[in-house]
Amino acid sequence: MISNQVIQNSIDDLKTITKVDFCVFEVEGRQVASTFEKLPFSEEAVDSFADSKADSQVLEGCHFLKILDDGQPAYILIAKGPGDDVYMLAKIAVAQIQNLIVAYKERFDRNNFFQSLLLDNLLLVDIYNRAQKMHIEVEKKRIVYLIETKMDKDNLVMELLKSIFLPQSGDYVTAVDERNVILIKELSPSDGAAQFEETANTIVDMLNTEAMLNVRVAYGIPVNELKDVSKSYKEAKMALDVGSIFYSYMRVISYETLGIGRLIYQLPVNLCRIFVKEVFGEVSPDEIDEEILITVNKFFENNLNVSETSRQLYIHRNTLVYRIEKLQKAIGLDMRNFEDALTFKIAMMVVDYMKYLDAQE
């Protein structure tokens, strides 16, 4: 339903233009908005008009008119003054508020439709029927972006996104929970991976600049039909989850570039425990020295190049070798050997995944 503040803003603007005072009541008798300093009519007049079958009436020197919603009285508008010119202005005010009601209901209906679509709560026939009624094209290339705000019930992100991703362009911004905002973006046939990532980076930069928010953005694979939008949403959601576990340093995550993280994310937890036990034996991964982990991760970043890793860490080559050999003695894996290095890398990712699962419980 349209908010009271929207109605108040509307009649404030009308008063500024016409110099006529207006007041709006619900049909039940509760005041919604007013430009009057003091009401020049009684509550009995409002109740009497609400109970009458008349659409308009002059009572106590004011024009009373009913504002309809789907043909039923929803509000009562009162304009100060009995003259015909005031009546005409009151009719304009009624028409404006009724149009606002229609617009807000359509906006709500679209929001409800896209939320249900993303969550797979619609039958195929309902998708096509409702899309036709709301003039939403069914066969269009679209992609879903998921923006993690980490701010409960925060509308700032949605409003900022709506200011640049407009319904007129086929884009739609909504949410299905309190911590993530969803952008369903319409694409041109020629848009590819570069354009998808550019849009994600634009969102990150814009929210950082305009709202000082350090958000993360994930996106799925483009789809060509409206019914498949939920698929892109699920991919974006997985990308966000996988990214938070394995690639927390990344601000933009694509489902297509999750790599081995996607595979680990789908492993049964019992299999993960067996694998970790096989790799580390009696040694707990948490017991490994933080300095050694930093060294090994930098070693991986430099493709197992000892010289380059020691240079970047500002340590002697022998110090680096000592740390690698210390880890080898603890768990039996030599990081200078590609297969052992790969096993350790995957094992540490599995450990991160298990910590994530423990935190979710």
Short mmCIF file of C-alpha atoms in Angstrom, two decimals:
data_model
loop_
_atom_site.label_atom_id
_atom_site.label_comp_id
_atom_site.label_asym_id
_atom_site.label_seq_id
_atom_site.Cartn_x
_atom_site.Cartn_y
_atom_site.Cartn_z
CA MET A 1 0.00 0.00 0.00
CA ILE A 2 1.08 3.56 -0.65
CA SER A 3 2.79 5.16 2.33
CA ASN A 4 1.37 8.09 4.29
CA GLN A 5 4.51 10.10 3.56
CA VAL A 6 3.95 9.80 -0.19
CA ILE A 7 0.42 11.15 0.20
CA GLN A 8 1.70 13.95 2.43
CA ASN A 9 4.32 14.95 -0.14
CA SER A 10 1.67 14.91 -2.86
CA ILE A 11 -0.76 17.25 -1.10
CA ASP A 12 2.10 19.49 0.06
CA ASP A 13 3.08 19.98 -3.59
CA LEU A 14 -0.54 20.65 -4.57
CA LYS A 15 -0.91 23.27 -1.84
CA THR A 16 2.30 24.98 -2.96
CA ILE A 17 0.89 25.26 -6.49
CA THR A 18 -2.81 25.97 -5.76
CA LYS A 19 -2.70 27.66 -2.31
CA VAL A 20 -5.58 25.37 -1.29
CA ASP A 21 -5.39 23.27 1.88
CA PHE A 22 -6.02 19.51 1.65
CA CYS A 23 -6.44 16.71 4.14
CA VAL A 24 -6.64 12.94 3.63
CA PHE A 25 -8.35 10.44 5.94
CA GLU A 26 -8.73 6.70 5.76
CA VAL A 27 -12.36 5.65 5.38
CA GLU A 28 -12.15 4.27 8.92
CA GLY A 29 -11.59 7.82 10.15
CA ARG A 30 -7.83 7.96 10.84
CA GLN A 31 -6.00 11.02 9.52
CA VAL A 32 -3.28 10.17 7.00
CA ALA A 33 -1.94 13.53 5.83
CA SER A 34 -2.85 17.20 6.05
CA THR A 35 -1.73 20.70 5.10
CA PHE A 36 -4.13 22.32 7.60
CA GLU A 37 -2.76 23.99 10.71
CA LYS A 38 -6.15 23.37 12.33
CA LEU A 39 -8.92 21.27 10.80
CA PRO A 40 -11.96 23.45 9.92
CA PHE A 41 -14.37 20.48 10.01
CA SER A 42 -15.49 17.92 12.57
CA GLU A 43 -14.75 14.22 12.82
CA GLU A 44 -18.50 13.66 12.62
CA ALA A 45 -18.47 15.16 9.11
CA VAL A 46 -15.78 12.71 8.04
CA ASP A 47 -17.69 9.73 9.49
CA SER A 48 -20.95 10.91 7.94
CA PHE A 49 -19.41 11.21 4.47
CA ALA A 50 -17.61 7.87 4.80
CA ASP A 51 -20.91 6.14 5.57
CA SER A 52 -22.78 7.87 2.74
CA LYS A 53 -23.04 6.55 -0.83
CA ALA A 54 -22.01 9.90 -2.30
CA ASP A 55 -18.66 10.21 -4.12
CA SER A 56 -18.42 13.92 -3.30
CA GLN A 57 -20.17 16.30 -0.97
CA VAL A 58 -19.86 19.79 0.55
CA LEU A 59 -19.85 19.66 4.35
CA GLU A 60 -19.01 22.40 6.83
CA GLY A 61 -17.62 24.65 4.08
CA CYS A 62 -15.28 22.01 2.58
CA HIS A 63 -15.37 19.63 -0.36
CA PHE A 64 -15.30 15.95 0.64
CA LEU A 65 -14.33 13.41 -2.07
CA LYS A 66 -13.69 9.67 -1.97
CA ILE A 67 -10.46 8.19 -3.32
CA LEU A 68 -11.01 4.74 -4.80
CA ASP A 69 -8.79 1.67 -4.91
CA ASP A 70 -10.08 -0.98 -7.34
CA GLY A 71 -13.48 0.71 -7.26
CA GLN A 72 -13.73 0.69 -3.45
CA PRO A 73 -13.33 3.77 -1.21
CA ALA A 74 -9.87 3.74 0.38
CA TYR A 75 -9.39 7.36 1.45
CA ILE A 76 -11.36 10.58 1.85
CA LEU A 77 -9.89 13.83 0.56
CA ILE A 78 -11.07 17.14 2.01
CA ALA A 79 -10.33 20.45 0.30
CA LYS A 80 -10.87 23.76 2.07
CA GLY A 81 -13.51 25.99 0.47
CA PRO A 82 -16.96 25.44 -1.07
CA GLY A 83 -16.35 26.96 -4.54
CA ASP A 84 -16.33 25.21 -7.93
CA ASP A 85 -12.65 26.02 -8.45
CA VAL A 86 -11.77 24.27 -5.19
CA TYR A 87 -13.88 21.27 -6.26
CA MET A 88 -11.95 21.08 -9.54
CA LEU A 89 -8.62 21.18 -7.70
CA ALA A 90 -9.86 18.50 -5.29
CA LYS A 91 -10.74 16.28 -8.27
CA ILE A 92 -7.20 16.74 -9.58
CA ALA A 93 -5.82 15.76 -6.16
CA VAL A 94 -8.02 12.67 -6.08
CA ALA A 95 -6.86 11.65 -9.58
CA GLN A 96 -3.21 12.11 -8.61
CA ILE A 97 -3.48 10.01 -5.44
CA GLN A 98 -5.44 7.30 -7.26
CA ASN A 99 -2.70 7.14 -9.91
CA LEU A 100 -0.11 6.85 -7.15
CA ILE A 101 -2.05 3.95 -5.62
CA VAL A 102 -2.10 2.15 -8.97
CA ALA A 103 1.62 2.78 -9.54
CA TYR A 104 2.60 1.54 -6.09
CA LYS A 105 0.42 -1.55 -6.41
CA GLU A 106 2.03 -2.34 -9.77
CA ARG A 107 5.45 -1.87 -8.21
CA PHE A 108 4.50 -4.19 -5.35
CA ASP A 109 3.09 -6.77 -7.77
CA ARG A 110 6.31 -6.72 -9.82
CA ASN A 111 8.40 -7.06 -6.67
CA ASN A 112 6.28 -9.98 -5.49
CA PHE A 113 6.50 -11.59 -8.93
CA PHE A 114 10.30 -11.41 -9.14
CA GLN A 115 10.73 -12.65 -5.57
CA SER A 116 8.49 -15.64 -6.28
CA LEU A 117 10.30 -16.23 -9.57
CA LEU A 118 13.73 -16.25 -7.90
CA LEU A 119 12.56 -18.68 -5.22
CA ASP A 120 10.87 -21.05 -7.70
CA ASN A 121 7.45 -20.43 -6.17
CA LEU A 122 5.63 -20.09 -9.50
CA LEU A 123 4.25 -22.62 -11.93
CA LEU A 124 5.41 -22.23 -15.51
CA VAL A 125 1.95 -21.14 -16.67
CA ASP A 126 1.82 -18.51 -13.88
CA ILE A 127 5.18 -17.09 -14.96
CA TYR A 128 3.97 -16.51 -18.51
CA ASN A 129 0.54 -15.21 -17.51
CA ARG A 130 1.79 -12.77 -14.90
CA ALA A 131 4.66 -11.60 -17.08
CA GLN A 132 2.20 -10.82 -19.87
CA LYS A 133 -0.03 -8.79 -17.53
CA MET A 134 2.95 -6.78 -16.25
CA HIS A 135 4.43 -6.33 -19.75
CA ILE A 136 7.63 -8.20 -18.90
CA GLU A 137 9.32 -9.78 -21.90
CA VAL A 138 9.74 -13.53 -21.54
CA GLU A 139 12.53 -14.19 -24.04
CA LYS A 140 15.31 -11.82 -23.06
CA LYS A 141 18.93 -12.44 -22.10
CA ARG A 142 19.28 -11.77 -18.36
CA ILE A 143 21.77 -12.33 -15.55
CA VAL A 144 21.37 -12.19 -11.77
CA TYR A 145 23.74 -10.26 -9.49
CA LEU A 146 23.71 -10.84 -5.74
CA ILE A 147 25.03 -7.96 -3.63
CA GLU A 148 26.03 -8.83 -0.07
CA THR A 149 25.52 -5.78 2.14
CA LYS A 150 25.87 -7.31 5.63
CA MET A 151 23.39 -4.68 6.81
CA ASP A 152 20.00 -5.82 8.09
CA LYS A 153 16.98 -4.07 6.55
CA ASP A 154 19.08 -1.43 4.88
CA ASN A 155 17.28 0.33 2.02
CA LEU A 156 20.17 2.57 0.98
CA VAL A 157 21.76 -0.07 -1.25
CA MET A 158 18.46 -0.78 -3.00
CA GLU A 159 17.76 2.89 -3.62
CA LEU A 160 21.25 3.52 -5.01
CA LEU A 161 21.01 0.52 -7.32
CA LYS A 162 17.54 1.56 -8.49
CA SER A 163 18.94 4.95 -9.43
CA ILE A 164 21.22 3.44 -12.10
CA PHE A 165 19.51 0.16 -13.01
CA LEU A 166 16.10 1.26 -14.24
CA PRO A 167 12.96 -0.78 -15.06
CA GLN A 168 12.79 1.11 -18.37
CA SER A 169 16.04 -0.64 -19.31
CA GLY A 170 14.64 -4.02 -18.37
CA ASP A 171 16.53 -4.14 -15.05
CA TYR A 172 14.94 -4.91 -11.70
CA VAL A 173 16.22 -4.60 -8.13
CA THR A 174 14.66 -6.62 -5.31
CA ALA A 175 15.54 -8.72 -2.24
CA VAL A 176 14.50 -12.07 -0.83
CA ASP A 177 16.23 -11.72 2.55
CA GLU A 178 17.46 -8.94 4.83
CA ARG A 179 21.17 -9.04 4.02
CA ASN A 180 21.43 -9.36 0.25
CA VAL A 181 20.11 -7.25 -2.61
CA ILE A 182 19.39 -8.80 -6.01
CA LEU A 183 19.78 -7.20 -9.42
CA ILE A 184 18.13 -8.91 -12.38
CA LYS A 185 19.86 -7.26 -15.33
CA GLU A 186 18.72 -7.39 -18.91
CA LEU A 187 21.58 -7.92 -21.37
CA SER A 188 22.14 -7.26 -25.02
CA PRO A 189 22.85 -10.32 -27.22
CA SER A 190 26.50 -9.28 -27.62
CA ASP A 191 27.26 -8.89 -23.89
CA GLY A 192 29.89 -11.30 -22.62
CA ALA A 193 32.13 -12.04 -19.63
CA ALA A 194 33.89 -8.65 -19.82
CA GLN A 195 30.57 -6.77 -19.61
CA PHE A 196 29.30 -8.96 -16.76
CA GLU A 197 32.40 -8.27 -14.67
CA GLU A 198 32.37 -4.58 -15.54
CA THR A 199 28.82 -4.26 -14.21
CA ALA A 200 29.81 -6.04 -10.98
CA ASN A 201 32.81 -3.74 -10.51
CA THR A 202 30.61 -0.72 -11.19
CA ILE A 203 28.29 -1.81 -8.37
CA VAL A 204 31.21 -2.31 -5.95
CA ASP A 205 32.78 1.06 -6.81
CA MET A 206 29.49 2.96 -6.74
CA LEU A 207 28.43 1.63 -3.32
CA ASN A 208 31.90 2.24 -1.93
CA THR A 209 31.92 5.83 -3.21
CA GLU A 210 28.29 6.81 -2.55
CA ALA A 211 27.57 4.87 0.64
CA MET A 212 31.04 3.98 1.99
CA LEU A 213 30.04 0.31 1.91
CA ASN A 214 32.49 -2.50 1.27
CA VAL A 215 30.14 -4.93 -0.49
CA ARG A 216 30.76 -8.20 -2.30
CA VAL A 217 29.05 -8.99 -5.60
CA ALA A 218 28.47 -12.43 -7.11
CA TYR A 219 26.77 -13.30 -10.36
CA GLY A 220 25.54 -16.40 -12.16
CA ILE A 221 25.43 -17.50 -15.79
CA PRO A 222 23.20 -15.59 -18.26
CA VAL A 223 19.85 -17.14 -19.19
CA ASN A 224 17.71 -16.49 -22.24
CA GLU A 225 14.24 -17.07 -20.80
CA LEU A 226 12.44 -15.55 -17.84
CA LYS A 227 11.66 -18.96 -16.33
CA ASP A 228 15.40 -19.66 -15.96
CA VAL A 229 16.19 -16.53 -13.93
CA SER A 230 16.00 -18.58 -10.72
CA LYS A 231 18.84 -20.75 -12.08
CA SER A 232 21.11 -17.73 -12.46
CA TYR A 233 20.10 -16.61 -8.95
CA LYS A 234 21.04 -19.99 -7.43
CA GLU A 235 24.40 -19.83 -9.21
CA ALA A 236 25.03 -16.32 -7.89
CA LYS A 237 24.11 -17.47 -4.38
CA MET A 238 26.51 -20.40 -4.62
CA ALA A 239 29.22 -18.09 -5.94
CA LEU A 240 28.72 -15.78 -2.96
CA ASP A 241 28.88 -18.66 -0.47
CA VAL A 242 31.90 -20.28 -2.12
CA GLY A 243 33.62 -16.91 -2.40
CA SER A 244 33.10 -16.15 1.29
CA ILE A 245 34.76 -19.47 2.22
CA PHE A 246 37.68 -19.69 -0.19
CA TYR A 247 38.12 -16.27 -1.81
CA SER A 248 37.16 -13.78 0.89
CA TYR A 249 39.69 -11.27 -0.47
CA MET A 250 37.72 -10.97 -3.74
CA ARG A 251 35.05 -8.28 -4.08
CA VAL A 252 33.59 -9.73 -7.30
CA ILE A 253 32.92 -13.46 -7.76
CA SER A 254 31.60 -15.18 -10.87
CA TYR A 255 30.01 -18.63 -10.78
CA GLU A 256 32.01 -19.61 -13.84
CA THR A 257 35.36 -18.89 -12.16
CA LEU A 258 34.90 -20.67 -8.83
CA GLY A 259 37.33 -23.41 -9.79
CA ILE A 260 38.02 -26.12 -7.27
CA GLY A 261 36.13 -24.22 -4.56
CA ARG A 262 32.85 -25.12 -6.25
CA LEU A 263 33.78 -28.82 -6.19
CA ILE A 264 34.74 -28.78 -2.49
CA TYR A 265 31.53 -26.89 -1.63
CA GLN A 266 29.49 -29.82 -2.92
CA LEU A 267 31.41 -32.56 -1.09
CA PRO A 268 29.71 -34.47 1.74
CA VAL A 269 31.08 -33.44 5.13
CA ASN A 270 32.01 -37.03 6.06
CA LEU A 271 34.18 -37.29 2.96
CA CYS A 272 35.84 -34.01 3.89
CA ARG A 273 36.71 -35.31 7.35
CA ILE A 274 38.21 -38.49 5.91
CA PHE A 275 40.34 -36.50 3.47
CA VAL A 276 41.63 -34.09 6.14
CA LYS A 277 42.49 -37.02 8.42
CA GLU A 278 44.32 -38.71 5.55
CA VAL A 279 46.41 -35.61 4.79
CA PHE A 280 47.21 -34.34 8.30
CA GLY A 281 47.13 -37.58 10.29
CA GLU A 282 47.29 -36.82 14.00
CA VAL A 283 48.27 -33.19 13.40
CA SER A 284 45.47 -30.66 13.67
CA PRO A 285 45.48 -28.07 10.85
CA ASP A 286 45.04 -25.41 13.55
CA GLU A 287 48.38 -26.42 15.05
CA ILE A 288 50.34 -25.39 11.95
CA ASP A 289 52.35 -22.25 12.60
CA GLU A 290 50.82 -19.10 11.06
CA GLU A 291 54.21 -18.01 9.74
CA ILE A 292 54.58 -21.29 7.86
CA LEU A 293 51.07 -20.94 6.37
CA ILE A 294 51.84 -17.42 5.14
CA THR A 295 55.10 -18.65 3.63
CA VAL A 296 53.45 -21.60 1.89
CA ASN A 297 50.58 -19.50 0.50
CA LYS A 298 53.07 -17.01 -0.93
CA PHE A 299 55.02 -19.99 -2.32
CA PHE A 300 51.86 -21.12 -4.12
CA GLU A 301 51.20 -17.62 -5.46
CA ASN A 302 54.66 -17.70 -7.07
CA ASN A 303 54.16 -21.12 -8.68
CA LEU A 304 56.55 -22.89 -6.25
CA ASN A 305 59.41 -20.53 -7.14
CA VAL A 306 61.75 -20.45 -4.11
CA SER A 307 63.80 -17.43 -5.20
CA GLU A 308 60.82 -15.18 -6.00
CA THR A 309 58.96 -16.19 -2.84
CA SER A 310 61.93 -15.46 -0.56
CA ARG A 311 62.43 -12.10 -2.31
CA GLN A 312 58.78 -11.09 -1.76
CA LEU A 313 58.81 -12.21 1.87
CA TYR A 314 62.17 -10.45 2.50
CA ILE A 315 63.69 -13.63 3.90
CA HIS A 316 66.77 -15.65 2.98
CA ARG A 317 66.31 -18.57 0.60
CA ASN A 318 67.55 -20.97 3.30
CA THR A 319 64.92 -19.64 5.73
CA LEU A 320 62.21 -20.40 3.20
CA VAL A 321 63.54 -23.91 2.64
CA TYR A 322 63.73 -24.44 6.41
CA ARG A 323 60.05 -23.53 6.83
CA ILE A 324 59.01 -25.81 3.97
CA GLU A 325 61.01 -28.69 5.45
CA LYS A 326 59.51 -28.04 8.90
CA LEU A 327 56.02 -28.45 7.42
CA GLN A 328 57.18 -31.59 5.59
CA LYS A 329 58.34 -33.14 8.86
CA ALA A 330 54.98 -32.37 10.48
CA ILE A 331 52.61 -33.77 7.84
CA GLY A 332 54.84 -35.62 5.35
CA LEU A 333 54.16 -33.35 2.34
CA ASP A 334 56.95 -31.54 0.45
CA MET A 335 55.67 -28.23 -0.90
CA ARG A 336 58.40 -28.23 -3.56
CA ASN A 337 56.70 -31.22 -5.12
CA PHE A 338 53.71 -30.22 -7.28
CA GLU A 339 51.50 -33.15 -6.28
CA ASP A 340 52.17 -32.65 -2.56
CA ALA A 341 51.62 -28.91 -2.90
CA LEU A 342 48.30 -29.50 -4.67
CA THR A 343 47.20 -31.97 -2.00
CA PHE A 344 48.02 -29.50 0.78
CA LYS A 345 46.28 -26.63 -1.01
CA ILE A 346 43.09 -28.66 -1.46
CA ALA A 347 43.28 -29.95 2.13
CA MET A 348 43.47 -26.40 3.52
CA MET A 349 40.48 -25.39 1.39
CA VAL A 350 38.56 -28.37 2.77
CA VAL A 351 39.50 -27.27 6.30
CA ASP A 352 38.11 -23.78 5.55
CA TYR A 353 34.91 -25.38 4.24
CA MET A 354 34.49 -27.47 7.39
CA LYS A 355 35.00 -24.38 9.57
CA TYR A 356 32.29 -22.65 7.54
CA LEU A 357 29.91 -25.58 8.11
CA ASP A 358 30.64 -25.55 11.84
CA ALA A 359 29.90 -21.83 11.98
CA GLN A 360 26.55 -22.37 10.25
CA GLU A 361 25.38 -24.86 12.87
#
